PDB file of C-alpha atoms in Angstrom:
ATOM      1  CA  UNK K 694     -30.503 -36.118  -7.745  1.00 53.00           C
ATOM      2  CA  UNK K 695     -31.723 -34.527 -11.030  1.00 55.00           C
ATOM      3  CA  UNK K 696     -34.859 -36.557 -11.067  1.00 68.00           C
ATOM      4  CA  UNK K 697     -36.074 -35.309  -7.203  1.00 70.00           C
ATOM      5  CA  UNK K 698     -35.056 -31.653  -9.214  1.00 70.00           C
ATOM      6  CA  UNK K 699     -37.683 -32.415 -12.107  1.00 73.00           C
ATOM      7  CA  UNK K 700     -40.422 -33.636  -9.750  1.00 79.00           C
ATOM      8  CA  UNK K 701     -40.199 -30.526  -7.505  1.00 79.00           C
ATOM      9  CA  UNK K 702     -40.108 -27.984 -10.917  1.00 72.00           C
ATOM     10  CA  UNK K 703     -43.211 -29.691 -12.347  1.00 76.00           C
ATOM     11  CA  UNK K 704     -44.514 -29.570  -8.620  1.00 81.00           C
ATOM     12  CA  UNK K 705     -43.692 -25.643  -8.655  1.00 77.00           C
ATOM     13  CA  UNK K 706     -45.238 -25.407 -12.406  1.00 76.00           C
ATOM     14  CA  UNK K 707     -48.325 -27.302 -12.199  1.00 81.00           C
ATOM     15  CA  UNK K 708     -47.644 -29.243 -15.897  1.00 81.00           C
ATOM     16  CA  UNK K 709     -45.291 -32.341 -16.429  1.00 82.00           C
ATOM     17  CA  UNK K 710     -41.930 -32.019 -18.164  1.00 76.00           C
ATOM     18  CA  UNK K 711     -41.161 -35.571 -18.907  1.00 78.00           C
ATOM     19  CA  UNK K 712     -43.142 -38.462 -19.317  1.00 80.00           C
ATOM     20  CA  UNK K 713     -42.365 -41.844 -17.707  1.00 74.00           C
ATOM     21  CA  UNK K 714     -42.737 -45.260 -18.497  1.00 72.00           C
ATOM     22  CA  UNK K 715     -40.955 -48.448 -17.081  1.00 68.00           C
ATOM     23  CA  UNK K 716     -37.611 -48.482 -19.160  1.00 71.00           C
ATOM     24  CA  UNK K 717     -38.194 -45.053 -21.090  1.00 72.00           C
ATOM     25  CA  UNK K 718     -38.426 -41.062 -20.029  1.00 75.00           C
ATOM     26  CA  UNK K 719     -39.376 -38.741 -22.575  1.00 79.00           C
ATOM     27  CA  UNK K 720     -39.684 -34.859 -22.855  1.00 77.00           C
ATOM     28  CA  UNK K 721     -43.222 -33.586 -22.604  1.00 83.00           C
ATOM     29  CA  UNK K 722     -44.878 -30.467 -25.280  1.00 81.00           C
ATOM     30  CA  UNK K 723     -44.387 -28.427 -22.081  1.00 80.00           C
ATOM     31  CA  UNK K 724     -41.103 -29.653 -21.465  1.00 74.00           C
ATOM     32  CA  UNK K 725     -39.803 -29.037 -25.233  1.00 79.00           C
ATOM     33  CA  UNK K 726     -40.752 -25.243 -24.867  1.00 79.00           C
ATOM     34  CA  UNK K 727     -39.300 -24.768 -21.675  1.00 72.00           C
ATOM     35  CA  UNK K 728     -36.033 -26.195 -22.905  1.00 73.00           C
ATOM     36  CA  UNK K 729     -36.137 -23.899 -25.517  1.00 75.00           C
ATOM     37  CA  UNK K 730     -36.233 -21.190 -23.282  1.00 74.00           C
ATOM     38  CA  UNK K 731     -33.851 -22.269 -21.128  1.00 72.00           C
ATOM     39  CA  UNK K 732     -31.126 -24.228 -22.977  1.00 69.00           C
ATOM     40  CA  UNK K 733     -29.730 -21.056 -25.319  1.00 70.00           C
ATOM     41  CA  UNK K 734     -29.067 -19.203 -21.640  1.00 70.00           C
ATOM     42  CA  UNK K 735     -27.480 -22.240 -19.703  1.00 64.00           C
ATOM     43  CA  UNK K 736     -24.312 -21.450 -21.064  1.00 71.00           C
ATOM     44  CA  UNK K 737     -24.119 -17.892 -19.772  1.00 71.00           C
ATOM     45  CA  UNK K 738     -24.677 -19.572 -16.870  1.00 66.00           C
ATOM     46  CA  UNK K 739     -22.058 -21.923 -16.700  1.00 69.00           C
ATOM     47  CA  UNK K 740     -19.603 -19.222 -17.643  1.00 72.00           C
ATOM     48  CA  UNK K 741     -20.621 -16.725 -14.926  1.00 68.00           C
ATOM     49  CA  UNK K 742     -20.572 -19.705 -11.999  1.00 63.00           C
ATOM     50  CA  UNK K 743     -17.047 -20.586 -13.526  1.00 69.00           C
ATOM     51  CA  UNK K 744     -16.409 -17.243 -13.471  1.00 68.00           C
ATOM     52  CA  UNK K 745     -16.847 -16.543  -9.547  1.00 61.00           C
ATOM     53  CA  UNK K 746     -15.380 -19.799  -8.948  1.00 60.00           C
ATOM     54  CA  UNK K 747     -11.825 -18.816 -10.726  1.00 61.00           C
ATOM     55  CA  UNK K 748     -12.960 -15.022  -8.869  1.00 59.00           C
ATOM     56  CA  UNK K 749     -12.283 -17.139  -5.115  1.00 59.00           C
ATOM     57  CA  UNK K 750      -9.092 -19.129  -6.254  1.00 65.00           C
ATOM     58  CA  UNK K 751      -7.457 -16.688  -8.220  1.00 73.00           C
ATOM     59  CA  UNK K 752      -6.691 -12.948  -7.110  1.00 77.00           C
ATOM     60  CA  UNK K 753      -8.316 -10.574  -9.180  1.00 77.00           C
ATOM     61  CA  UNK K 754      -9.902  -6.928  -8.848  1.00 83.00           C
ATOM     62  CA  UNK K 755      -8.426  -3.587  -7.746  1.00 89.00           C
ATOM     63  CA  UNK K 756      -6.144  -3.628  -4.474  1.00 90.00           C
ATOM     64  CA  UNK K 757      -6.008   0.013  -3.211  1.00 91.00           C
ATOM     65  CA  UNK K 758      -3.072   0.747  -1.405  1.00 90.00           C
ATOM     66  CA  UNK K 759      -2.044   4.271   0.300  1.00 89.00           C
ATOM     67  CA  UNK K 760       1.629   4.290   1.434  1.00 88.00           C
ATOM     68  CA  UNK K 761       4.434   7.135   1.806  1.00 86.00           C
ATOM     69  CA  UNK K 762       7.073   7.215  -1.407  1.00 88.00           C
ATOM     70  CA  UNK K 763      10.018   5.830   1.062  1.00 87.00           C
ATOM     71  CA  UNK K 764       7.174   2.333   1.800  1.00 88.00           C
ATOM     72  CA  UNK K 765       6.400   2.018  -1.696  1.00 89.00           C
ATOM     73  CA  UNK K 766       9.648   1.978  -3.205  1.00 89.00           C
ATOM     74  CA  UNK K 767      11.028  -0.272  -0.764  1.00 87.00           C
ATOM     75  CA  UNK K 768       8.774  -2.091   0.956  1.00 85.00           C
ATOM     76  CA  UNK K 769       6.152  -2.725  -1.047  1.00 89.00           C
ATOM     77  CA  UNK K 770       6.987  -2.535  -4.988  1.00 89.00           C
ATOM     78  CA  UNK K 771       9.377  -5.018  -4.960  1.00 88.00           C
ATOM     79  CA  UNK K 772       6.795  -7.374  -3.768  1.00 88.00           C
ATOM     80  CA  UNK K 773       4.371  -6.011  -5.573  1.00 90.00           C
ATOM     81  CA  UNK K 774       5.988  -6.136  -9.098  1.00 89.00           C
ATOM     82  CA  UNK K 775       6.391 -10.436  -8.407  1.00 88.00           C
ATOM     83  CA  UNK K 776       2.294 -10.311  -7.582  1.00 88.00           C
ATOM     84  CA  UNK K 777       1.453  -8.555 -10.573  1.00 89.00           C
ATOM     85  CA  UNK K 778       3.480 -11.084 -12.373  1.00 89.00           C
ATOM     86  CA  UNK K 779       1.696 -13.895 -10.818  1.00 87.00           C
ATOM     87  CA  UNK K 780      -1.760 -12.725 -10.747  1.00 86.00           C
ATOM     88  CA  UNK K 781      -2.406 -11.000 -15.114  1.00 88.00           C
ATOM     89  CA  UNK K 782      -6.265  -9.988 -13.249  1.00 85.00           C
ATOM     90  CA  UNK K 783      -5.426  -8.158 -10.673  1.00 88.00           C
ATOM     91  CA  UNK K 784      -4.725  -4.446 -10.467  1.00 92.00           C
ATOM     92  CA  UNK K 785      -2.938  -2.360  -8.018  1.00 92.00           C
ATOM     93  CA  UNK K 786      -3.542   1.388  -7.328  1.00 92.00           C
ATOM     94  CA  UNK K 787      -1.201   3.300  -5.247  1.00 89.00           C
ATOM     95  CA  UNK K 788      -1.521   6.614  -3.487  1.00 88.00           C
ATOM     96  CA  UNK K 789       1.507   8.357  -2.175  1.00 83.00           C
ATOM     97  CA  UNK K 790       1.102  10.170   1.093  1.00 80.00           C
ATOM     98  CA  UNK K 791       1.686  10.883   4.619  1.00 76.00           C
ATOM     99  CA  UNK K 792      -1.233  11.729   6.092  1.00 73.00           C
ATOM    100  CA  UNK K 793      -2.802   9.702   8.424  1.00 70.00           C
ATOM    101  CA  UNK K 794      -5.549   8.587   5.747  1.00 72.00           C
ATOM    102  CA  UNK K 795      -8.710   7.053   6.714  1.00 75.00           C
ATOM    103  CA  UNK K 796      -8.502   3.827   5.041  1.00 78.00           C
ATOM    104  CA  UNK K 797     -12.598   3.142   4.827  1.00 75.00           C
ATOM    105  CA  UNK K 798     -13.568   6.947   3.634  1.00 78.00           C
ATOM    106  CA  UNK K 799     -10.665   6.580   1.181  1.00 80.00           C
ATOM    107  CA  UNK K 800     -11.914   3.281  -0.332  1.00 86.00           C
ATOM    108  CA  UNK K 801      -8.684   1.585   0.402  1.00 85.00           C
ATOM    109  CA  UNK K 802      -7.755  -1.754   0.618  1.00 85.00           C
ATOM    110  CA  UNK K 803      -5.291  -1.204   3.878  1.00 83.00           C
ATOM    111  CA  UNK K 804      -2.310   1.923   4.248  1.00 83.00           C
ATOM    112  CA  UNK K 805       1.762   1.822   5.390  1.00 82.00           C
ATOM    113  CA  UNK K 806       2.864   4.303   7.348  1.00 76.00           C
ATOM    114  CA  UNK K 807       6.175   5.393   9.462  1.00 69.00           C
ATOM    115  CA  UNK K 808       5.544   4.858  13.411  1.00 61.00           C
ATOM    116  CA  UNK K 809       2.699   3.538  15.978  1.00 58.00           C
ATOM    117  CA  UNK K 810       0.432   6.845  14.621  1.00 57.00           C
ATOM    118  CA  UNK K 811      -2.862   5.684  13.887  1.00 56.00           C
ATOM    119  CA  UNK K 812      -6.370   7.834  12.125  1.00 56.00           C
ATOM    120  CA  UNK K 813      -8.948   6.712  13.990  1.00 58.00           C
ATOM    121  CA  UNK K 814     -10.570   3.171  14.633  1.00 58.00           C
ATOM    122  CA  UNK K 815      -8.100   1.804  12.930  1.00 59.00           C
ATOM    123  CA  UNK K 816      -5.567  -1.101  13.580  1.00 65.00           C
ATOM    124  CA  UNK K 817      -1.883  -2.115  12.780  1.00 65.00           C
ATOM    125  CA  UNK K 818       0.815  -4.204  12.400  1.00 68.00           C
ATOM    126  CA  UNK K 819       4.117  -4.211  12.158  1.00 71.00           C
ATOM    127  CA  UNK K 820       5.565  -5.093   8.369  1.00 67.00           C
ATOM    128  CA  UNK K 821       9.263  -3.846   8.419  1.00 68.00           C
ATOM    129  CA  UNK K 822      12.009  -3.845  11.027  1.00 72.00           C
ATOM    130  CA  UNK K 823      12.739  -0.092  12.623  1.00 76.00           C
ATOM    131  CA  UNK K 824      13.720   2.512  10.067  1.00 81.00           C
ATOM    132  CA  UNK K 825      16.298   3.869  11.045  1.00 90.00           C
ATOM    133  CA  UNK K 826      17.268   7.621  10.100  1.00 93.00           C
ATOM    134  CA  UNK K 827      20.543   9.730   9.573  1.00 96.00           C
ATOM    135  CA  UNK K 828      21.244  13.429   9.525  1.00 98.00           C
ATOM    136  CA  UNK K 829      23.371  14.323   6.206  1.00 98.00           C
ATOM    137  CA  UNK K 830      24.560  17.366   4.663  1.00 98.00           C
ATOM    138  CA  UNK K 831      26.625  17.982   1.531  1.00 98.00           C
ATOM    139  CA  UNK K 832      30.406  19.430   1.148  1.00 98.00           C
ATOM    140  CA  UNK K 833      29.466  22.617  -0.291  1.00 98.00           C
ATOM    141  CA  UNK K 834      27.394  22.748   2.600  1.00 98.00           C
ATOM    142  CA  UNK K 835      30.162  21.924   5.021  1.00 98.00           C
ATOM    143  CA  UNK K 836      32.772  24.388   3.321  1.00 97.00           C
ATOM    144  CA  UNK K 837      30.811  27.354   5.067  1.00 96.00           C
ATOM    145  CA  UNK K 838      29.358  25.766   7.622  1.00 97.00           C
ATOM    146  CA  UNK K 839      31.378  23.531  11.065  1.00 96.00           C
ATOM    147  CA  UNK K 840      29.914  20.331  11.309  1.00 96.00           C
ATOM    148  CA  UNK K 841      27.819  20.459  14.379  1.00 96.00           C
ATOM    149  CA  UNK K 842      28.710  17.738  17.004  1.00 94.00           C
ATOM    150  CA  UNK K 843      26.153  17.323  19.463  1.00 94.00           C
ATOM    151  CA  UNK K 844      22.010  17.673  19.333  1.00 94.00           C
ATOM    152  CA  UNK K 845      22.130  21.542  20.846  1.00 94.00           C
ATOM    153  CA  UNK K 846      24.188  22.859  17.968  1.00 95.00           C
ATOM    154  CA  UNK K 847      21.733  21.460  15.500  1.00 96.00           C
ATOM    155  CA  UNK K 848      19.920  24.787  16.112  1.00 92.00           C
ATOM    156  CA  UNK K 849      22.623  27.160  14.887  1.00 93.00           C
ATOM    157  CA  UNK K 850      22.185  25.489  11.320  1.00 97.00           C
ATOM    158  CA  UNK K 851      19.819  25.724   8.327  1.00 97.00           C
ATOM    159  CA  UNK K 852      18.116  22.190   8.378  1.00 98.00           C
ATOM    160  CA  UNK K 853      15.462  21.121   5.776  1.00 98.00           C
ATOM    161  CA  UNK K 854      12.354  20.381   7.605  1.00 97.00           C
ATOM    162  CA  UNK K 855       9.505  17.389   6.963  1.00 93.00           C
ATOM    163  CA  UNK K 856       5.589  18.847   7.634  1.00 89.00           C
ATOM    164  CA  UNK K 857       3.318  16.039   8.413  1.00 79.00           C
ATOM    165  CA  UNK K 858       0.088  16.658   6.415  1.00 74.00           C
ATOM    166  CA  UNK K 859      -2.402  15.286   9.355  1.00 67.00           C
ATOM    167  CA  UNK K 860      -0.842  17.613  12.208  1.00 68.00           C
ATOM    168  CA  UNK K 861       0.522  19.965  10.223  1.00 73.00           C
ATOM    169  CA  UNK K 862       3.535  20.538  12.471  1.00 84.00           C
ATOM    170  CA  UNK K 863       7.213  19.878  11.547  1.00 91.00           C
ATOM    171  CA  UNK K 864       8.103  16.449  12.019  1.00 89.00           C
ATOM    172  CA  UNK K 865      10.633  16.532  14.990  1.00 92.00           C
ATOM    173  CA  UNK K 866      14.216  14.721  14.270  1.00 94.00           C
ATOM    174  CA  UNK K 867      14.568  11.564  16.775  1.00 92.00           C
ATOM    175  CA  UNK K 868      18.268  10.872  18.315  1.00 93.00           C
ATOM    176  CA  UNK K 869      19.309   8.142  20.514  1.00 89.00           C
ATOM    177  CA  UNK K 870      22.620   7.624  22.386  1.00 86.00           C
ATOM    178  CA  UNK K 871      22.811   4.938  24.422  1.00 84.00           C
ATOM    179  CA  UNK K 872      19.990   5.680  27.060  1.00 82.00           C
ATOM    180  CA  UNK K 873      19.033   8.626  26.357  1.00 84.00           C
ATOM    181  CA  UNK K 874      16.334  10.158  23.672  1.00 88.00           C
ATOM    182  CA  UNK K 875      16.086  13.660  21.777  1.00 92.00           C
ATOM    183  CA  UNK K 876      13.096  15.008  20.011  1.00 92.00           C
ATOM    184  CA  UNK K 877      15.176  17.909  18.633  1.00 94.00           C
ATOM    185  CA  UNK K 878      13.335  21.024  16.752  1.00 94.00           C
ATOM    186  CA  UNK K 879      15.194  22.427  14.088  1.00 96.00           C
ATOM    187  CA  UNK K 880      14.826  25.608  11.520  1.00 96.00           C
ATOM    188  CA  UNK K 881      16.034  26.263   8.223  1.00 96.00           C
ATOM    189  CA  UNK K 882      14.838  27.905   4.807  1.00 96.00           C
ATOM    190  CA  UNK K 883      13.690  24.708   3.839  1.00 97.00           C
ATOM    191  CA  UNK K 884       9.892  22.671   4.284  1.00 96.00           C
ATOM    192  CA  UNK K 885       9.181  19.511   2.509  1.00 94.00           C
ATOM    193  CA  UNK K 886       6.335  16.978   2.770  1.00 89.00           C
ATOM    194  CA  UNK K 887       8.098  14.511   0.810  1.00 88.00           C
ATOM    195  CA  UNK K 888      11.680  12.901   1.903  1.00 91.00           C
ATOM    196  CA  UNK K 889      13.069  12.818  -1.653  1.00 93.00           C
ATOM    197  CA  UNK K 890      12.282  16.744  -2.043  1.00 95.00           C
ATOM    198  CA  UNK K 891      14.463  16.741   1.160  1.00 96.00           C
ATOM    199  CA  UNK K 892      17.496  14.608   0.151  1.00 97.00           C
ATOM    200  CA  UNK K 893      17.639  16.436  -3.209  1.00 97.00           C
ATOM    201  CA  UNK K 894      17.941  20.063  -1.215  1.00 98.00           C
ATOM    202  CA  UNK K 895      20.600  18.465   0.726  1.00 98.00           C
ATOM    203  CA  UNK K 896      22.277  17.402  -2.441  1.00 98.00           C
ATOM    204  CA  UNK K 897      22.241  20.767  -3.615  1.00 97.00           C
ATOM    205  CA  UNK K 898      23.907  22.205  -0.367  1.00 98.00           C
ATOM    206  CA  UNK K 899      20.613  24.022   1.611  1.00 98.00           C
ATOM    207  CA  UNK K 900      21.365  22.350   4.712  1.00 98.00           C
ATOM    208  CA  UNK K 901      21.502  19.738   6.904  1.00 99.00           C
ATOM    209  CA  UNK K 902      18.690  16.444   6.382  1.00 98.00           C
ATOM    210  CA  UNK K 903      17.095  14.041   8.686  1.00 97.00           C
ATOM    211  CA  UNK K 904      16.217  11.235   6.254  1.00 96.00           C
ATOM    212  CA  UNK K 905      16.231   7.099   6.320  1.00 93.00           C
ATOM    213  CA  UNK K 906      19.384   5.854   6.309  1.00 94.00           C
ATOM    214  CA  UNK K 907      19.038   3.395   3.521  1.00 93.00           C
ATOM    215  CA  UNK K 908      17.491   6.628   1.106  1.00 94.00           C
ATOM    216  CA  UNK K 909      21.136   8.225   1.665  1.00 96.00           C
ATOM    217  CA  UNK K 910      23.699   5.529   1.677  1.00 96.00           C
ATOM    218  CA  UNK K 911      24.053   5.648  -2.134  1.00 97.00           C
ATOM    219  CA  UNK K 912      25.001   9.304  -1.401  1.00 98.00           C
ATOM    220  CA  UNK K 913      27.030   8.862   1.530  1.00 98.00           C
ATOM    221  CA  UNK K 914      29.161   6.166  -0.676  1.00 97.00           C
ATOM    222  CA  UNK K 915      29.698   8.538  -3.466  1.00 98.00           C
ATOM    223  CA  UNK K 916      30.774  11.383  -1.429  1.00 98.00           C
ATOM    224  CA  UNK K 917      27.891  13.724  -2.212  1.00 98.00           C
ATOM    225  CA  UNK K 918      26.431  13.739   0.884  1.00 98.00           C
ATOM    226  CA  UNK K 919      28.482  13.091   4.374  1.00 98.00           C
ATOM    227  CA  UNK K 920      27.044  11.991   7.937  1.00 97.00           C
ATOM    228  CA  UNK K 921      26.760  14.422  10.817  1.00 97.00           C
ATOM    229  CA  UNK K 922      26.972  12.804  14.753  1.00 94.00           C
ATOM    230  CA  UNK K 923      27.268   9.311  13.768  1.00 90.00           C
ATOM    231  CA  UNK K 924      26.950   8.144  16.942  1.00 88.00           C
ATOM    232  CA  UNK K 925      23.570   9.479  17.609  1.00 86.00           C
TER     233      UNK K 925
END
């Protein structure tokens, strides 16, 4: 109760704030000056509780986010752009890359990557269904070059390579038939650490690509790009 908060401030200050009589309470010399004091600065202090109250219901603050271009454009932007809609006081910074980024050292808020490859002390879950990946190539490509029909004649053609930053080695192309699994190692002219620099060299005719299937089907649609061993 306020009262039991008066008693125990005079307590603490030695003087009496208020005087009391049977039916009446009235501020004291000591109490007048202190209210002074005080009362010009209560309303500061309203607004900053109020303030970290709204802080707990509503979102607000910088989210950090570190995600490869292929996760940000589909996975998370188009949530992302409803949130920001939702929430005017809160602000989103996003860092494109592959490397396996240490999510406390970097400051960020959490990181999407491709695979079960973790940096260190760090956990995961699972946010999207399997990617899953197609090797492409262009016509002009095709009108000097046989279209290669199994895994093993991958290696008699240019292919445009991925280099994972963390690693640094080429990022090995992944085929499944059936039951069996291929980590196949190609060359070509070509390295990338980006997947868009990669499906826009395959565009151009330098060779065959390994990218997600859902980043070429606008191409394969339109012609400019055709698929190579569907069935793997």
């Amino acid at each position: 109760m306020l009262s039991h908060t008066i008693r125990r401030l005079e307590a603490r200050l030695g003087v009496r704030l208020l005087t009391r009589a049977t039916r009446s309470v009235s501020v004291t010399e000591a109490g007048e000056r202190l209210l002074r004091v005080v009362a010009p600065r209560l309303k500061d202090i309203e607004s900053e509780l109020r303030h970290v109250t709204e802080l707990s219901e509503t979102p607000a603050g910088t989210l950090r986010i570190t995600a490869t271009e292929h996760a940000i454009d589909t996975l998370l932007w188009p949530k992302l752009a409803e949130i920001l809609t939702a929430y005017p006081k809160l602000k989103v910074e996003l860092s494109s890359d592959y490397a396996l980024t240490d999510i406390v050292q970097g400051r960020y808020d959490f990181g999407v990557r491709l695979g079960d490859e973790l940096s260190k002390d760090s956990s995961a879950m699972r946010i999207a269904p399997d990617l899953q990946f197609a090797i492409v190539g262009a016509p002009s490509y095709f009108a000097a070059h046989a279209m290669p029909a199994t895994p093993q004649e991958l290696t008699n053609h240019a292919c445009i390579n991925l280099r994972l930053p963390t690693r640094g080695n080429l990022y090995a192309w992944e085929l499944k038939q059936d039951q069996s699994e291929l980590n196949v190692r190609v060359d070509g002219q070509l390295v990338f650490n980006g997947i868009y620099q990669i499906v826009n060299a395959a565009l151009s005719g330098h060779g065959l690509a390994y990218v997600p299937e859902d980043l070429a089907r606008p191409h394969l649609e339109s012609g400019r790009l055709l698929p190579v061993m569907k069935s793997w």
